[in-house]
């Protein structure tokens, strides 16, 4: 490890988010350069041979390593407190790469039921095709996690807080269950980001990110990352990525680097705005329940306070009038964007029962708590009074 890297480890979180991983070129640029190159040249045939045989470190080809992407990986690794990070082309390819890197046919996954819809699809349709089965459990029920573990279980997978109902689980408790059975705990930390929650410090083994969301923060690029110990992420997961190819582009890495530089202040601002909107929603007569971990009324508020630094930008609420009231409210908005994306400085609004959870049967939706009158808002950074007026238009 170089002296420079030792120095970075001493920096505070905000300094790491702004400066970690940067290596200036001979041009002495201030902002990070975009290395838009697919391959790298060698000074001699002997150097080429040494690079290919891995006797000598260095760039060969951007599917393996790229300097802009590496800066992003090192910066995010600092922020999560991880030894290693590999960047990927999307959040889904991060999950795919982690699964392929760690598991083989006959292995088993125990996953929270309340995960991103496409992750459920990846597990049940595609991992199952390779002979890797998944058992789904309720996120916050620790006995359920314990009981679902089999002899061949390799991974426990979860998101906390969940989307859209903001349910939590005690990460260190699930990590303990995982380790009792020689399993790895994989946490999708996309919603919280390392600003609000650092699961590796609570015992998780692997972190997944969709950089598409808050890390970008302005809805421009697709990307993802896998983080964890060097012996897992730096070898098997990196090895899969290098062979299979879902790598992050240098341009996207550069956009995400700019995103990381402002992630700290954005997540704090999203949290302030979401809490204010959640409190306001609790006073609206048309609203029967508000789901936001920062509210005193949230059943896991104490856990949220102990495990998270702040409560994030995502909330949901249930309207008494069911689906008709939900669609009316969405259609009446003039500022909120009607889109299922989240993590943007522009506020987005969704009706989960007919979009993100529309493929579930009514029974499955009821089991997951996705009521017909449920509305999800990913609170952006517009003026909060404008957002209140916008939501009041259709109530
Ligand atoms: C969006 C999302 C993903 C998938 O990421 P993509 O970048 O869209 O592939 C995974 N997990 C969570 C929690 C997400 O919100």
Tab-separated table of C-alpha atoms and ligand atoms in Angstrom:
chain	number	residue	atom	x	y	z
A	1	UNK	CA	0.000	0.000	0.000
A	2	UNK	CA	1.414	3.419	-0.922
A	3	UNK	CA	1.794	6.275	1.576
A	4	UNK	CA	-0.962	8.081	-0.329
A	5	UNK	CA	-3.385	5.223	0.332
A	6	UNK	CA	-2.487	5.208	4.030
A	7	UNK	CA	-3.237	8.915	4.158
A	8	UNK	CA	-6.671	8.424	2.579
A	9	UNK	CA	-7.666	5.946	5.281
A	10	UNK	CA	-7.215	8.709	7.882
A	11	UNK	CA	-9.537	11.125	6.069
A	12	UNK	CA	-13.074	11.811	7.224
A	13	UNK	CA	-16.037	10.596	5.191
A	14	UNK	CA	-16.687	13.867	3.315
A	15	UNK	CA	-13.026	14.212	2.346
A	16	UNK	CA	-12.944	10.633	1.058
A	17	UNK	CA	-16.116	11.227	-0.982
A	18	UNK	CA	-14.516	14.238	-2.654
A	19	UNK	CA	-10.878	13.183	-3.030
A	20	UNK	CA	-10.218	9.460	-2.488
A	21	UNK	CA	-8.807	7.454	-5.386
A	22	UNK	CA	-7.762	10.364	-7.567
A	23	UNK	CA	-4.417	9.901	-9.334
A	24	UNK	CA	-3.414	12.934	-11.399
A	25	UNK	CA	-1.938	12.416	-14.863
A	26	UNK	CA	1.156	14.311	-16.041
A	27	UNK	CA	-1.219	17.110	-17.180
A	28	UNK	CA	-1.955	18.014	-13.511
A	29	UNK	CA	-5.703	18.275	-14.152
A	30	UNK	CA	-7.833	19.344	-11.173
A	31	UNK	CA	-11.020	17.393	-12.011
A	32	UNK	CA	-10.733	13.681	-12.861
A	33	UNK	CA	-9.994	12.908	-16.522
A	34	UNK	CA	-12.144	10.513	-18.584
A	35	UNK	CA	-9.875	7.802	-19.987
A	36	UNK	CA	-11.884	7.092	-23.143
A	37	UNK	CA	-9.714	4.262	-24.398
A	38	UNK	CA	-10.460	0.567	-24.879
A	39	UNK	CA	-6.841	-0.597	-24.660
A	40	UNK	CA	-3.457	0.512	-23.311
A	41	UNK	CA	-0.054	0.277	-24.981
A	42	UNK	CA	3.153	-1.294	-23.705
A	43	UNK	CA	6.665	0.097	-24.045
A	44	UNK	CA	8.029	-3.286	-25.161
A	45	UNK	CA	7.061	-6.864	-25.965
A	46	UNK	CA	8.548	-7.882	-22.617
A	47	UNK	CA	6.312	-5.407	-20.778
A	48	UNK	CA	3.265	-6.743	-22.643
A	49	UNK	CA	4.186	-10.279	-21.604
A	50	UNK	CA	4.709	-9.231	-17.969
A	51	UNK	CA	1.313	-7.505	-17.856
A	52	UNK	CA	-0.510	-10.466	-19.390
A	53	UNK	CA	1.132	-12.942	-17.030
A	54	UNK	CA	0.256	-10.608	-14.134
A	55	UNK	CA	3.936	-10.442	-13.074
A	56	UNK	CA	3.607	-6.695	-13.378
A	57	UNK	CA	0.478	-4.691	-12.495
A	58	UNK	CA	-0.967	-2.212	-14.986
A	59	UNK	CA	-3.669	-1.569	-17.543
A	60	UNK	CA	-4.212	-3.901	-20.516
A	61	UNK	CA	-7.777	-3.459	-21.699
A	62	UNK	CA	-10.767	-1.515	-20.313
A	63	UNK	CA	-12.855	-4.643	-19.787
A	64	UNK	CA	-10.239	-5.497	-17.100
A	65	UNK	CA	-9.277	-2.089	-15.693
A	66	UNK	CA	-9.644	1.559	-16.666
A	67	UNK	CA	-8.167	4.473	-14.673
A	68	UNK	CA	-11.415	6.498	-14.455
A	69	UNK	CA	-13.364	3.416	-13.381
A	70	UNK	CA	-10.643	2.544	-10.858
A	71	UNK	CA	-10.878	5.983	-9.253
A	72	UNK	CA	-14.629	5.444	-8.834
A	73	UNK	CA	-14.055	1.960	-7.358
A	74	UNK	CA	-11.459	3.187	-4.883
A	75	UNK	CA	-13.535	6.156	-3.791
A	76	UNK	CA	-16.688	4.095	-3.203
A	77	UNK	CA	-14.600	1.439	-1.399
A	78	UNK	CA	-13.339	4.105	1.026
A	79	UNK	CA	-16.878	5.345	1.643
A	80	UNK	CA	-18.232	1.841	2.403
A	81	UNK	CA	-15.118	0.847	4.375
A	82	UNK	CA	-14.444	-1.993	1.898
A	83	UNK	CA	-11.120	-3.608	0.934
A	84	UNK	CA	-12.212	-4.084	-2.665
A	85	UNK	CA	-14.758	-2.755	-5.153
A	86	UNK	CA	-15.615	-3.683	-8.720
A	87	UNK	CA	-17.775	-1.360	-10.809
A	88	UNK	CA	-20.380	-2.802	-13.172
A	89	UNK	CA	-22.583	-1.647	-16.051
A	90	UNK	CA	-25.769	-1.592	-13.915
A	91	UNK	CA	-27.078	-2.555	-10.494
A	92	UNK	CA	-28.460	-5.794	-11.910
A	93	UNK	CA	-25.116	-6.802	-13.393
A	94	UNK	CA	-23.566	-6.122	-9.970
A	95	UNK	CA	-25.949	-8.681	-8.421
A	96	UNK	CA	-25.384	-11.108	-11.306
A	97	UNK	CA	-21.589	-10.796	-11.021
A	98	UNK	CA	-21.687	-11.325	-7.261
A	99	UNK	CA	-23.896	-14.426	-7.664
A	100	UNK	CA	-21.736	-15.930	-10.418
A	101	UNK	CA	-18.531	-15.133	-8.587
A	102	UNK	CA	-19.635	-16.799	-5.346
A	103	UNK	CA	-22.103	-19.576	-6.220
A	104	UNK	CA	-22.289	-22.798	-8.190
A	105	UNK	CA	-25.064	-25.167	-9.233
A	106	UNK	CA	-26.725	-26.713	-6.189
A	107	UNK	CA	-26.174	-23.710	-3.931
A	108	UNK	CA	-29.109	-21.940	-2.282
A	109	UNK	CA	-30.086	-18.326	-1.561
A	110	UNK	CA	-32.235	-17.067	1.316
A	111	UNK	CA	-33.619	-13.675	0.344
A	112	UNK	CA	-35.906	-11.078	1.807
A	113	UNK	CA	-39.239	-10.992	-0.039
A	114	UNK	CA	-39.074	-7.172	-0.101
A	115	UNK	CA	-36.346	-6.679	-2.700
A	116	UNK	CA	-36.146	-4.889	-6.033
A	117	UNK	CA	-38.571	-6.598	-8.469
A	118	UNK	CA	-35.947	-7.408	-11.096
A	119	UNK	CA	-33.737	-9.032	-8.440
A	120	UNK	CA	-36.632	-11.366	-7.619
A	121	UNK	CA	-36.877	-12.164	-11.338
A	122	UNK	CA	-33.106	-12.804	-11.596
A	123	UNK	CA	-33.254	-15.248	-8.669
A	124	UNK	CA	-36.475	-17.100	-9.557
A	125	UNK	CA	-36.138	-17.254	-13.339
A	126	UNK	CA	-32.446	-17.241	-14.184
A	127	UNK	CA	-30.466	-18.408	-11.136
A	128	UNK	CA	-33.067	-21.199	-10.771
A	129	UNK	CA	-32.312	-22.271	-14.350
A	130	UNK	CA	-28.710	-22.886	-13.264
A	131	UNK	CA	-29.870	-24.998	-10.324
A	132	UNK	CA	-29.587	-22.268	-7.684
A	133	UNK	CA	-32.846	-22.080	-5.717
A	134	UNK	CA	-34.080	-19.176	-3.599
A	135	UNK	CA	-36.250	-19.244	-0.466
A	136	UNK	CA	-37.984	-15.944	0.317
A	137	UNK	CA	-38.550	-14.767	3.892
A	138	UNK	CA	-40.054	-11.734	5.620
A	139	UNK	CA	-37.371	-9.058	5.991
A	140	UNK	CA	-37.727	-8.264	9.687
A	141	UNK	CA	-38.527	-11.766	11.033
A	142	UNK	CA	-35.182	-13.117	12.338
A	143	UNK	CA	-36.614	-16.581	13.093
A	144	UNK	CA	-37.706	-16.810	9.473
A	145	UNK	CA	-34.128	-16.204	8.279
A	146	UNK	CA	-32.803	-18.795	10.712
A	147	UNK	CA	-35.343	-21.439	9.680
A	148	UNK	CA	-34.933	-20.952	5.918
A	149	UNK	CA	-31.215	-21.770	5.955
A	150	UNK	CA	-30.364	-25.165	4.438
A	151	UNK	CA	-27.116	-27.169	4.286
A	152	UNK	CA	-26.428	-25.767	0.808
A	153	UNK	CA	-27.278	-22.109	1.579
A	154	UNK	CA	-24.491	-19.823	0.441
A	155	UNK	CA	-25.974	-16.318	0.480
A	156	UNK	CA	-28.443	-14.317	2.560
A	157	UNK	CA	-29.699	-11.344	0.548
A	158	UNK	CA	-31.567	-8.240	1.723
A	159	UNK	CA	-32.340	-4.553	1.262
A	160	UNK	CA	-32.955	-2.299	4.270
A	161	UNK	CA	-34.914	-0.040	4.339
A	162	UNK	CA	-37.210	-1.827	1.906
A	163	UNK	CA	-38.901	-0.218	-1.063
A	164	UNK	CA	-41.684	0.981	-0.969
A	165	UNK	CA	-42.769	0.234	2.634
A	166	UNK	CA	-39.480	1.263	4.358
A	167	UNK	CA	-39.346	-1.836	6.546
A	168	UNK	CA	-35.995	-2.472	8.266
A	169	UNK	CA	-34.005	-5.361	9.615
A	170	UNK	CA	-31.173	-5.390	12.147
A	171	UNK	CA	-28.196	-5.970	9.824
A	172	UNK	CA	-25.845	-7.199	12.554
A	173	UNK	CA	-28.424	-9.772	13.727
A	174	UNK	CA	-28.816	-11.219	10.211
A	175	UNK	CA	-25.016	-11.168	9.742
A	176	UNK	CA	-24.673	-13.240	12.910
A	177	UNK	CA	-27.207	-15.784	11.638
A	178	UNK	CA	-25.378	-15.946	8.292
A	179	UNK	CA	-21.992	-16.527	9.881
A	180	UNK	CA	-23.295	-19.226	12.260
A	181	UNK	CA	-24.079	-21.216	9.107
A	182	UNK	CA	-20.973	-20.263	7.065
A	183	UNK	CA	-23.069	-18.128	4.722
A	184	UNK	CA	-22.311	-14.685	3.324
A	185	UNK	CA	-24.635	-11.744	3.958
A	186	UNK	CA	-25.167	-9.635	0.836
A	187	UNK	CA	-26.829	-6.235	1.339
A	188	UNK	CA	-28.189	-4.104	-1.511
A	189	UNK	CA	-27.342	-0.654	-0.043
A	190	UNK	CA	-28.755	1.324	-2.950
A	191	UNK	CA	-31.460	3.171	-1.021
A	192	UNK	CA	-29.379	4.181	1.993
A	193	UNK	CA	-25.981	4.720	0.303
A	194	UNK	CA	-22.831	4.736	2.489
A	195	UNK	CA	-23.827	8.218	3.683
A	196	UNK	CA	-26.741	6.817	5.693
A	197	UNK	CA	-25.646	3.245	6.419
A	198	UNK	CA	-22.445	1.200	6.189
A	199	UNK	CA	-23.426	-2.490	6.362
A	200	UNK	CA	-19.851	-3.897	6.196
A	201	UNK	CA	-19.224	-2.286	9.589
A	202	UNK	CA	-22.274	-4.184	10.925
A	203	UNK	CA	-20.988	-7.559	9.743
A	204	UNK	CA	-22.306	-7.796	6.161
A	205	UNK	CA	-19.888	-9.466	3.714
A	206	UNK	CA	-20.907	-8.047	0.331
A	207	UNK	CA	-22.447	-4.700	-0.629
A	208	UNK	CA	-24.370	-4.204	-3.864
A	209	UNK	CA	-25.037	-0.806	-5.407
A	210	UNK	CA	-27.118	0.450	-8.247
A	211	UNK	CA	-25.148	3.632	-8.987
A	212	UNK	CA	-28.025	4.574	-11.290
A	213	UNK	CA	-29.934	5.906	-8.277
A	214	UNK	CA	-28.536	8.220	-5.576
A	215	UNK	CA	-24.854	7.862	-6.565
A	216	UNK	CA	-25.617	9.497	-9.915
A	217	UNK	CA	-28.367	11.522	-8.273
A	218	UNK	CA	-29.491	13.268	-11.430
A	219	UNK	CA	-30.880	10.382	-13.473
A	220	UNK	CA	-28.276	10.257	-16.252
A	221	UNK	CA	-26.319	6.986	-16.289
A	222	UNK	CA	-26.655	3.267	-15.580
A	223	UNK	CA	-24.066	1.660	-13.314
A	224	UNK	CA	-23.457	-0.528	-10.282
A	225	UNK	CA	-20.829	-1.884	-7.915
A	226	UNK	CA	-19.947	-4.868	-5.714
A	227	UNK	CA	-17.891	-4.261	-2.555
A	228	UNK	CA	-16.361	-6.442	0.139
A	229	UNK	CA	-13.209	-8.334	1.096
A	230	UNK	CA	-10.347	-8.602	-1.380
A	231	UNK	CA	-10.417	-12.433	-1.176
A	232	UNK	CA	-13.996	-12.511	-2.514
A	233	UNK	CA	-14.557	-9.339	-4.536
A	234	UNK	CA	-11.017	-8.887	-5.849
A	235	UNK	CA	-10.702	-12.505	-7.037
A	236	UNK	CA	-13.845	-14.469	-7.935
A	237	UNK	CA	-16.204	-11.545	-8.580
A	238	UNK	CA	-13.629	-9.486	-10.459
A	239	UNK	CA	-12.697	-12.651	-12.367
A	240	UNK	CA	-16.294	-13.154	-13.510
A	241	UNK	CA	-16.634	-9.523	-14.533
A	242	UNK	CA	-13.411	-9.576	-16.531
A	243	UNK	CA	-14.511	-12.732	-18.383
A	244	UNK	CA	-18.202	-11.968	-18.810
A	245	UNK	CA	-17.837	-8.262	-19.536
A	246	UNK	CA	-20.564	-6.194	-17.771
A	247	UNK	CA	-17.999	-3.476	-17.010
A	248	UNK	CA	-18.688	0.202	-16.301
A	249	UNK	CA	-17.793	2.685	-19.043
A	250	UNK	CA	-15.216	5.396	-18.318
A	251	UNK	CA	-17.739	8.122	-19.082
A	252	UNK	CA	-20.297	6.707	-16.643
A	253	UNK	CA	-17.573	6.289	-13.985
A	254	UNK	CA	-16.761	9.979	-14.386
A	255	UNK	CA	-20.426	10.982	-13.930
A	256	UNK	CA	-20.617	8.787	-10.816
A	257	UNK	CA	-17.409	10.341	-9.437
A	258	UNK	CA	-19.075	13.748	-9.704
A	259	UNK	CA	-22.110	12.185	-7.997
A	260	UNK	CA	-20.034	10.841	-5.088
A	261	UNK	CA	-18.570	14.313	-4.530
A	262	UNK	CA	-22.030	15.680	-3.656
A	263	UNK	CA	-23.612	12.470	-2.264
A	264	UNK	CA	-23.103	13.484	1.361
A	265	UNK	CA	-24.950	16.813	1.153
A	266	UNK	CA	-27.612	15.434	-1.198
A	267	UNK	CA	-28.521	12.511	1.094
A	268	UNK	CA	-28.790	14.866	4.071
A	269	UNK	CA	-30.999	17.228	2.042
A	270	UNK	CA	-33.180	14.348	0.723
A	271	UNK	CA	-33.612	13.179	4.328
A	272	UNK	CA	-34.651	16.637	5.595
A	273	UNK	CA	-37.163	17.057	2.757
A	274	UNK	CA	-38.617	13.546	3.102
A	275	UNK	CA	-39.112	13.922	6.867
A	276	UNK	CA	-40.936	17.211	6.425
A	277	UNK	CA	-43.169	15.790	3.691
A	278	UNK	CA	-43.852	12.640	5.752
A	279	UNK	CA	-44.932	14.739	8.761
A	280	UNK	CA	-47.190	16.855	6.537
A	281	UNK	CA	-48.751	13.744	4.980
A	282	UNK	CA	-49.559	12.370	8.452
A	283	UNK	CA	-51.864	15.379	8.937
A	284	UNK	CA	-53.814	14.954	5.692
A	285	UNK	CA	-57.322	13.523	6.302
A	286	UNK	CA	-57.231	11.483	3.056
A	287	UNK	CA	-54.112	9.604	4.210
A	288	UNK	CA	-54.534	6.540	6.435
A	289	UNK	CA	-50.839	5.710	6.990
A	290	UNK	CA	-47.380	7.101	6.186
A	291	UNK	CA	-44.305	4.852	5.918
A	292	UNK	CA	-41.031	6.657	6.656
A	293	UNK	CA	-38.360	5.442	9.132
A	294	UNK	CA	-37.763	8.988	10.410
A	295	UNK	CA	-41.308	9.248	11.798
A	296	UNK	CA	-41.877	8.525	15.487
A	297	UNK	CA	-44.907	6.519	14.338
A	298	UNK	CA	-42.726	4.116	12.288
A	299	UNK	CA	-42.739	0.764	14.101
A	300	UNK	CA	-38.949	0.414	13.681
A	301	UNK	CA	-37.972	4.051	14.309
A	302	UNK	CA	-35.600	3.022	17.138
A	303	UNK	CA	-33.761	0.520	14.935
A	304	UNK	CA	-33.547	3.108	12.153
A	305	UNK	CA	-31.990	5.599	14.577
A	306	UNK	CA	-29.396	3.106	15.785
A	307	UNK	CA	-28.452	1.656	12.390
A	308	UNK	CA	-28.743	4.676	10.065
A	309	UNK	CA	-27.241	8.179	10.175
A	310	UNK	CA	-30.415	9.664	8.676
A	311	UNK	CA	-33.559	8.240	7.083
A	312	UNK	CA	-33.249	8.842	3.334
A	313	UNK	CA	-35.416	10.211	0.563
A	314	UNK	CA	-37.976	7.459	0.024
A	315	UNK	CA	-41.421	7.380	1.623
A	316	UNK	CA	-44.801	5.896	0.868
A	317	UNK	CA	-48.332	6.531	2.092
A	318	UNK	CA	-51.718	4.898	1.865
A	319	UNK	CA	-54.772	6.798	0.678
A	320	UNK	CA	-58.171	5.881	2.125
A	321	UNK	CA	-59.758	5.968	-1.344
A	322	UNK	CA	-57.802	3.004	-2.794
A	323	UNK	CA	-56.617	2.795	-6.398
A	324	UNK	CA	-58.967	5.489	-7.766
A	325	UNK	CA	-57.721	7.999	-5.208
A	326	UNK	CA	-54.127	6.998	-5.931
A	327	UNK	CA	-54.386	7.433	-9.695
A	328	UNK	CA	-56.278	10.732	-9.221
A	329	UNK	CA	-53.530	12.094	-6.979
A	330	UNK	CA	-50.774	11.047	-9.393
A	331	UNK	CA	-52.556	12.491	-12.449
A	332	UNK	CA	-53.214	15.817	-10.710
A	333	UNK	CA	-49.524	16.499	-9.958
A	334	UNK	CA	-47.776	19.101	-12.062
A	335	UNK	CA	-44.240	18.938	-10.633
A	336	UNK	CA	-43.666	15.303	-9.604
A	337	UNK	CA	-42.397	13.038	-12.397
A	338	UNK	CA	-44.534	9.937	-12.956
A	339	UNK	CA	-41.742	7.366	-13.178
A	340	UNK	CA	-40.599	4.316	-11.250
A	341	UNK	CA	-37.031	5.605	-10.981
A	342	UNK	CA	-35.711	6.972	-7.687
A	343	UNK	CA	-32.644	8.655	-6.260
A	344	UNK	CA	-32.982	11.765	-8.397
A	345	UNK	CA	-33.028	15.400	-7.297
A	346	UNK	CA	-36.328	15.562	-9.215
A	347	UNK	CA	-39.198	14.126	-7.134
A	348	UNK	CA	-40.777	10.988	-8.602
A	349	UNK	CA	-44.186	9.462	-7.851
A	350	UNK	CA	-45.416	5.890	-8.411
A	351	UNK	CA	-48.470	3.701	-7.796
A	352	UNK	CA	-46.708	0.435	-6.820
A	353	UNK	CA	-49.777	-1.859	-7.045
A	354	UNK	CA	-50.188	-1.177	-10.793
A	355	UNK	CA	-46.515	-0.691	-11.780
A	356	UNK	CA	-43.519	-2.065	-9.834
A	357	UNK	CA	-45.696	-4.683	-8.097
A	358	UNK	CA	-48.279	-5.041	-10.881
A	359	UNK	CA	-47.188	-8.566	-11.851
A	360	UNK	CA	-47.966	-9.929	-8.394
A	361	UNK	CA	-51.372	-11.470	-7.732
A	362	UNK	CA	-53.724	-9.602	-5.409
A	363	UNK	CA	-52.928	-12.181	-2.712
A	364	UNK	CA	-49.158	-11.713	-3.115
A	365	UNK	CA	-49.602	-7.934	-2.955
A	366	UNK	CA	-51.651	-8.218	0.212
A	367	UNK	CA	-49.004	-10.521	1.709
A	368	UNK	CA	-46.369	-7.877	0.870
A	369	UNK	CA	-48.474	-5.022	2.236
A	370	UNK	CA	-48.800	-3.274	-1.148
A	371	UNK	CA	-52.299	-1.794	-0.783
A	372	UNK	CA	-54.239	-0.441	-3.784
A	373	UNK	CA	-54.155	3.047	-2.272
A	374	UNK	CA	-50.381	3.035	-1.726
A	375	UNK	CA	-48.328	5.859	-3.293
A	376	UNK	CA	-44.532	5.937	-3.316
A	377	UNK	CA	-42.659	9.229	-3.458
A	378	UNK	CA	-38.889	9.490	-3.909
A	379	UNK	CA	-38.546	12.981	-2.501
A	380	UNK	CA	-36.287	15.278	-4.528
A	381	UNK	CA	-34.789	18.636	-3.742
A	382	UNK	CA	-37.379	21.058	-5.147
A	383	UNK	CA	-38.914	23.574	-2.696
A	384	UNK	CA	-40.769	21.521	-0.120
A	385	UNK	CA	-43.769	23.904	-0.121
A	386	UNK	CA	-44.146	23.345	-3.879
A	387	UNK	CA	-44.144	19.565	-3.336
A	388	UNK	CA	-46.841	19.802	-0.655
A	389	UNK	CA	-49.017	21.946	-2.964
A	390	UNK	CA	-48.395	19.497	-5.814
A	391	UNK	CA	-49.558	16.484	-3.773
A	392	UNK	CA	-52.542	18.451	-2.404
A	393	UNK	CA	-53.823	19.122	-5.942
A	394	UNK	CA	-55.361	15.650	-6.280
A	395	UNK	CA	-56.338	14.898	-2.662
B	1	LIG	C1	-32.639	0.078	-9.321
B	1	LIG	C2	-32.251	-0.926	-8.318
B	1	LIG	C3	-31.492	-2.041	-8.687
B	1	LIG	C4	-31.087	-2.331	-10.099
B	1	LIG	O1	-30.197	-1.375	-10.589
B	1	LIG	P1	-30.080	-0.981	-12.141
B	1	LIG	O2	-28.982	0.011	-12.137
B	1	LIG	O3	-31.408	-0.476	-12.572
B	1	LIG	O4	-29.721	-2.248	-12.856
B	1	LIG	C5	-31.132	-2.932	-7.686
B	1	LIG	N1	-31.511	-2.724	-6.403
B	1	LIG	C6	-32.229	-1.660	-6.022
B	1	LIG	C7	-32.597	-1.494	-4.597
B	1	LIG	C8	-32.642	-0.729	-6.966
B	1	LIG	O5	-33.389	0.322	-6.584
